[in-house]
Backbone as ProteinMPNN parsed JSONL, in Angstrom:
{"seq_chain_A": "MDKKMAQSRTMQASCFEFISTLFPGETFQFMEAQTVPDAFGQIGTYLTFKSKERELKFSFVEQAHQKFERVFLAQKSNESSFFSRLLEATYEEETLDIHHIVKSD", "coords_chain_A": {"N_chain_A": [[1.945, -27.255, -4.039], [1.437, -28.722, -1.808], [3.547, -27.842, 0.29], [2.636, -24.819, 1.045], [0.619, -26.086, 2.324], [2.289, -27.371, 4.39], [3.435, -24.889, 5.007], [1.641, -23.124, 5.893], [0.773, -25.154, 8.458], [2.857, -25.18, 9.899], [3.105, -21.994, 10.986], [0.231, -22.06, 12.124], [0.762, -23.649, 14.127], [3.484, -21.961, 15.324], [1.882, -19.5, 16.035], [0.024, -21.093, 17.804], [1.83, -21.444, 20.28], [2.899, -19.312, 20.523], [0.246, -17.854, 21.268], [-0.555, -19.353, 23.362], [1.28, -18.181, 25.685], [0.738, -15.374, 25.901], [-2.263, -15.522, 26.645], [-2.386, -17.717, 28.617], [-4.438, -19.209, 30.726], [-6.353, -19.948, 28.829], [-8.038, -22.345, 26.311], [-7.726, -22.51, 22.83], [-9.025, -22.949, 19.277], [-8.121, -23.3, 16.653], [-9.355, -21.69, 13.653], [-9.861, -21.765, 10.759], [-7.667, -20.298, 7.791], [-6.331, -18.277, 5.243], [-5.003, -17.45, 2.553], [-4.321, -14.737, 0.639], [-3.55, -12.126, -1.703], [-3.592, -8.779, -0.278], [-4.071, -5.282, -1.16], [-2.488, -4.04, -2.158], [-0.873, -5.879, -3.368], [0.755, -7.404, -2.114], [1.05, -11.225, -1.13], [-0.679, -12.451, 1.624], [-1.446, -13.66, 4.538], [-3.813, -15.262, 6.335], [-5.404, -15.889, 9.238], [-7.522, -17.873, 11.876], [-8.139, -17.863, 14.804], [-10.251, -19.056, 18.075], [-10.85, -18.178, 21.093], [-12.736, -19.337, 24.629], [-13.274, -17.499, 25.016], [-13.205, -15.139, 23.548], [-12.027, -14.137, 19.955], [-9.03, -14.508, 17.49], [-7.178, -13.407, 15.217], [-4.373, -13.589, 13.268], [-2.682, -11.762, 11.258], [-0.312, -12.357, 8.338], [2.065, -11.23, 7.134], [3.97, -10.608, 3.475], [6.951, -9.406, 3.731], [8.734, -6.827, 0.713], [11.634, -7.028, 1.337], [11.655, -9.571, 2.298], [12.697, -10.683, 4.266], [11.571, -11.564, 6.67], [8.54, -11.738, 7.911], [5.597, -9.806, 8.343], [3.226, -9.001, 11.55], [0.229, -9.02, 12.548], [-1.969, -8.74, 14.945], [-5.307, -8.703, 16.007], [-7.67, -8.389, 18.137], [-11.391, -9.35, 19.222], [-13.644, -9.364, 21.404], [-16.118, -11.647, 23.097], [-17.584, -9.033, 24.134], [-17.703, -7.059, 22.371], [-18.233, -6.474, 19.313], [-17.201, -6.436, 16.918], [-13.272, -6.801, 15.174], [-10.608, -5.367, 17.449], [-6.703, -3.886, 16.991], [-4.54, -5.662, 17.888], [-1.411, -6.095, 18.835], [1.377, -5.748, 17.296], [3.419, -7.882, 15.505], [6.698, -9.448, 14.512], [7.366, -12.213, 12.27], [9.954, -14.664, 11.991], [11.942, -17.418, 11.48], [10.384, -19.28, 12.111], [8.728, -18.233, 13.945], [7.086, -16.421, 15.98], [8.179, -13.011, 16.907], [7.022, -9.951, 18.824], [6.748, -7.084, 17.885], [5.536, -4.188, 18.792], [3.341, -3.144, 21.358], [-0.307, -2.379, 20.932], [-1.527, 0.945, 21.801], [-4.419, 0.911, 23.374], [-7.16, 2.929, 24.007]], "CA_chain_A": [[0.662, -26.996, -2.696], [2.436, -29.841, 0.103], [5.243, -26.682, 1.271], [2.034, -24.257, 1.29], [-0.061, -26.643, 3.547], [3.234, -27.873, 5.255], [3.908, -23.432, 5.982], [0.407, -23.37, 7.161], [0.632, -26.202, 9.521], [4.241, -24.384, 10.774], [2.788, -20.943, 10.849], [-0.804, -22.619, 13.554], [2.218, -24.434, 15.706], [3.933, -20.791, 15.963], [0.923, -18.658, 16.914], [-0.505, -21.392, 19.378], [3.532, -21.186, 21.129], [2.443, -17.577, 20.885], [-1.044, -17.985, 22.024], [0.12, -19.654, 24.976], [2.238, -16.596, 26.098], [-0.722, -14.198, 25.844], [-3.338, -15.901, 27.228], [-2.645, -18.684, 29.436], [-5.724, -20.144, 31.488], [-7.632, -20.171, 27.72], [-7.941, -23.528, 25.094], [-7.813, -21.894, 20.922], [-8.887, -24.262, 18.351], [-7.853, -23.468, 15.123], [-10.836, -22.571, 12.594], [-9.76, -20.945, 9.716], [-7.06, -19.786, 6.876], [-7.247, -17.823, 3.598], [-4.134, -17.068, 1.137], [-5.066, -13.823, -0.645], [-3.423, -10.903, -2.711], [-3.913, -7.554, -0.408], [-4.407, -4.023, -1.817], [-1.18, -3.731, -2.883], [-0.022, -7.243, -3.994], [1.417, -8.239, -1.016], [0.463, -11.897, -0.842], [-0.841, -12.431, 3.244], [-1.432, -15.258, 5.029], [-4.794, -15.294, 7.024], [-5.317, -17.149, 9.984], [-8.375, -17.374, 12.496], [-8.06, -18.58, 16.024], [-11.235, -18.837, 19.022], [-11.244, -19.272, 22.484], [-14.452, -19.095, 24.315], [-13.378, -15.555, 25.241], [-12.497, -13.53, 22.445], [-10.951, -14.624, 17.747], [-7.935, -14.262, 17.384], [-6.596, -12.987, 13.864], [-3.184, -13.617, 12.282], [-2.511, -11.525, 9.392], [1.207, -12.682, 7.627], [2.384, -9.978, 5.592], [5.223, -11.315, 3.336], [7.751, -7.81, 2.774], [9.829, -6.886, -0.198], [12.857, -7.373, 1.302], [11.715, -11.451, 2.29], [13.827, -12.131, 5.069], [11.378, -11.486, 7.823], [7.058, -11.091, 7.28], [5.002, -8.624, 9.278], [1.739, -9.971, 10.994], [-0.689, -8.912, 12.935], [-2.378, -9.154, 15.332], [-6.403, -8.265, 16.133], [-8.73, -9.032, 18.48], [-12.751, -9.047, 19.349], [-13.821, -10.062, 22.142], [-17.743, -11.272, 23.116], [-18.53, -7.761, 24.112], [-17.081, -6.568, 21.063], [-18.236, -7.286, 17.359], [-15.183, -5.512, 15.771], [-11.777, -7.015, 15.79], [-8.842, -4.36, 17.257], [-5.674, -4.663, 16.357], [-3.513, -6.498, 19.834], [-0.136, -5.444, 18.541], [2.183, -5.951, 15.243], [4.96, -9.127, 15.412], [7.003, -10.477, 13.102], [7.562, -14.006, 12.2], [10.919, -15.948, 11.416], [12.188, -18.594, 11.125], [9.153, -19.714, 12.492], [9.003, -17.556, 15.11], [7.127, -14.448, 15.914], [8.539, -12.296, 18.154], [6.315, -9.445, 19.251], [8.069, -5.883, 17.359], [5.04, -3.44, 19.293], [1.927, -3.878, 21.318], [-1.043, -1.052, 20.374], [-1.918, 1.349, 22.342], [-5.505, 0.916, 23.439], [-7.137, 4.188, 24.159]], "C_chain_A": [[1.398, -28.024, -1.424], [3.366, -28.236, 0.755], [3.558, -25.436, 1.017], [1.378, -25.28, 2.585], [1.043, -27.136, 4.541], [3.698, -26.439, 6.089], [3.248, -23.212, 7.026], [0.282, -23.43, 7.775], [1.572, -25.153, 10.399], [4.11, -22.878, 11.026], [0.878, -20.989, 12.169], [0.699, -22.932, 14.547], [2.705, -23.225, 16.043], [2.748, -20.23, 16.283], [0.015, -19.781, 18.136], [0.32, -21.443, 19.962], [2.817, -19.717, 21.882], [1.31, -17.068, 21.912], [-0.731, -18.277, 23.412], [0.04, -19.032, 25.913], [1.571, -16.101, 26.623], [-1.869, -14.469, 27.03], [-3.57, -17.336, 27.533], [-3.544, -19.836, 29.914], [-6.704, -20.584, 29.722], [-7.335, -21.346, 26.858], [-8.143, -22.404, 23.496], [-7.858, -23.566, 20.159], [-9.053, -23.277, 17.002], [-9.2, -23.26, 14.286], [-11.191, -21.723, 11.073], [-8.33, -20.298, 9.038], [-6.815, -19.523, 6.038], [-5.477, -17.57, 2.814], [-4.645, -16.011, 0.083], [-4.11, -12.043, -0.697], [-3.775, -9.681, -1.688], [-3.705, -6.568, -1.249], [-3.719, -3.71, -2.373], [0.092, -5.116, -3.78], [0.415, -8.121, -3.73], [0.491, -9.793, -0.336], [0.448, -12.149, 0.994], [-1.392, -13.967, 3.46], [-2.56, -15.365, 6.543], [-4.708, -15.849, 8.449], [-6.457, -16.995, 11.411], [-8.639, -18.289, 14.225], [-9.129, -18.351, 17.066], [-11.428, -19.658, 19.553], [-12.966, -19.455, 22.796], [-14.804, -17.474, 24.986], [-13.63, -14.612, 24.46], [-12.014, -14.839, 21.445], [-10.135, -14.49, 18.335], [-7.531, -13.981, 15.993], [-5.721, -12.527, 13.711], [-3.572, -12.978, 11.939], [-0.836, -11.221, 9.222], [1.333, -11.764, 6.84], [3.892, -10.024, 5.262], [5.453, -9.332, 2.871], [8.625, -8.05, 1.905], [11.645, -6.869, 0.198], [12.559, -8.951, 1.401], [12.098, -12.114, 3.141], [13.114, -11.894, 6.464], [9.632, -11.559, 6.992], [6.858, -10.773, 9.299], [3.745, -9.235, 9.631], [0.843, -9.066, 12.056], [-1.659, -8.846, 14.017], [-3.951, -8.299, 16.06], [-6.968, -9.69, 16.998], [-10.356, -9.005, 18.566], [-13.011, -9.827, 19.894], [-15.592, -10.299, 22.225], [-18.791, -10.666, 23.018], [-18.638, -7.183, 22.879], [-17.901, -6.757, 19.674], [-17.389, -6.763, 16.691], [-13.683, -5.653, 15.906], [-10.578, -5.704, 15.896], [-7.892, -4.723, 17.657], [-5.094, -4.095, 18.128], [-2.362, -5.565, 19.079], [0.404, -6.01, 17.515], [3.753, -6.908, 16.098], [5.23, -8.711, 14.737], [7.568, -11.738, 13.316], [8.801, -14.167, 10.983], [11.702, -16.44, 11.927], [12.0, -19.975, 11.979], [9.101, -19.156, 13.55], [8.718, -16.559, 15.094], [7.365, -14.086, 17.338], [7.57, -10.82, 17.983], [7.082, -7.765, 18.626], [7.026, -4.999, 19.083], [4.131, -3.564, 19.864], [1.436, -2.065, 20.596], [-1.518, -0.376, 21.859], [-3.527, 1.518, 22.574], [-5.915, 2.616, 24.024], [-8.38, 3.484, 25.734]], "O_chain_A": [[1.738, -27.717, -0.282], [3.568, -28.036, 1.953], [3.98, -25.28, -0.128], [1.757, -25.099, 3.742], [0.6, -27.325, 5.674], [4.14, -26.44, 7.237], [3.51, -23.103, 8.224], [-0.221, -22.526, 8.442], [1.165, -24.473, 11.341], [5.198, -22.393, 11.336], [0.547, -20.02, 12.853], [1.319, -22.339, 15.43], [2.496, -23.033, 17.241], [2.484, -20.772, 17.356], [-0.532, -19.331, 19.143], [-0.24, -21.589, 21.049], [2.458, -19.304, 22.985], [1.345, -16.303, 22.875], [-0.683, -17.504, 24.369], [-0.794, -19.051, 26.818], [1.535, -16.169, 27.851], [-2.19, -13.777, 27.996], [-4.453, -18.058, 27.069], [-3.457, -21.029, 29.622], [-7.578, -21.449, 29.657], [-6.133, -21.385, 26.597], [-8.968, -21.492, 23.558], [-7.262, -24.636, 20.286], [-10.056, -22.7, 16.581], [-10.025, -24.16, 14.129], [-12.214, -21.288, 10.544], [-7.728, -19.659, 9.901], [-6.907, -20.51, 5.308], [-5.191, -18.472, 3.601], [-5.203, -16.257, -0.987], [-4.133, -11.132, 0.131], [-4.673, -9.133, -2.326], [-3.082, -6.9, -2.258], [-4.019, -2.976, -3.314], [1.17, -5.165, -4.374], [0.616, -9.199, -4.29], [-0.372, -9.745, 0.54], [1.507, -12.029, 1.611], [-1.624, -14.956, 2.764], [-2.083, -15.527, 7.666], [-3.603, -16.336, 8.692], [-6.271, -15.971, 12.069], [-9.367, -19.261, 14.425], [-9.164, -17.129, 17.21], [-11.786, -20.828, 19.413], [-13.94, -19.604, 22.057], [-15.761, -16.752, 25.265], [-14.154, -13.512, 24.637], [-11.736, -15.992, 21.776], [-10.146, -14.344, 19.557], [-7.758, -15.088, 15.506], [-5.613, -11.306, 13.827], [-4.803, -12.95, 11.946], [-0.209, -10.284, 9.715], [0.628, -11.578, 5.849], [4.82, -9.737, 6.019], [4.804, -8.486, 2.255], [9.318, -9.067, 1.929], [12.594, -6.725, -0.573], [13.186, -9.662, 0.615], [12.111, -13.338, 3.27], [13.837, -11.977, 7.457], [9.493, -11.458, 5.773], [7.3, -11.054, 10.413], [3.066, -9.844, 8.804], [1.42, -7.979, 12.054], [-2.678, -9.037, 13.355], [-3.711, -7.247, 16.652], [-6.916, -10.916, 16.891], [-10.703, -8.383, 17.562], [-12.882, -10.988, 19.506], [-16.36, -9.513, 21.672], [-19.917, -10.846, 22.555], [-19.727, -6.844, 22.414], [-17.721, -7.916, 19.302], [-17.107, -7.107, 15.543], [-12.96, -4.89, 16.548], [-9.911, -5.204, 14.99], [-7.781, -5.629, 18.483], [-5.125, -3.155, 18.923], [-2.567, -4.379, 18.819], [-0.233, -6.822, 16.845], [4.648, -6.597, 16.884], [4.676, -7.81, 14.107], [8.112, -12.192, 14.323], [8.779, -13.965, 9.769], [12.267, -15.955, 12.907], [12.65, -20.959, 12.331], [9.63, -19.865, 14.406], [9.362, -15.646, 14.577], [6.998, -14.543, 18.42], [7.374, -10.564, 16.795], [8.127, -7.469, 19.205], [7.513, -5.094, 20.209], [3.396, -4.272, 19.176], [2.082, -1.132, 20.121], [-1.812, -1.05, 22.846], [-3.997, 2.395, 21.849], [-5.031, 3.385, 24.403], [-8.882, 4.28, 26.527]]}, "name": "protein", "num_of_chains": 1, "seq": "MDKKMAQSRTMQASCFEFISTLFPGETFQFMEAQTVPDAFGQIGTYLTFKSKERELKFSFVEQAHQKFERVFLAQKSNESSFFSRLLEATYEEETLDIHHIVKSD"}
């Protein structure tokens, strides 16, 4: 369990660094971490962060090749009651890298 706890803390630190780049003027708090299998049996880790302006949800999904994890970032603003996907990234060697930004309507 200690390994999972350490991994979760490392993911949180990576997310905080990533968030500070995306939203430099906002202060976020870590809210929750969950690790559950998805519909296909792949293990997913979900981290939620919140500021006064928005809530962010990072979804880390292990890949079959285990070289990196895919990360989906969704946000919910104060004006909306639903999460909308913001971008996709990869998580490798404790670093989040943007893969592509989801085009907004």
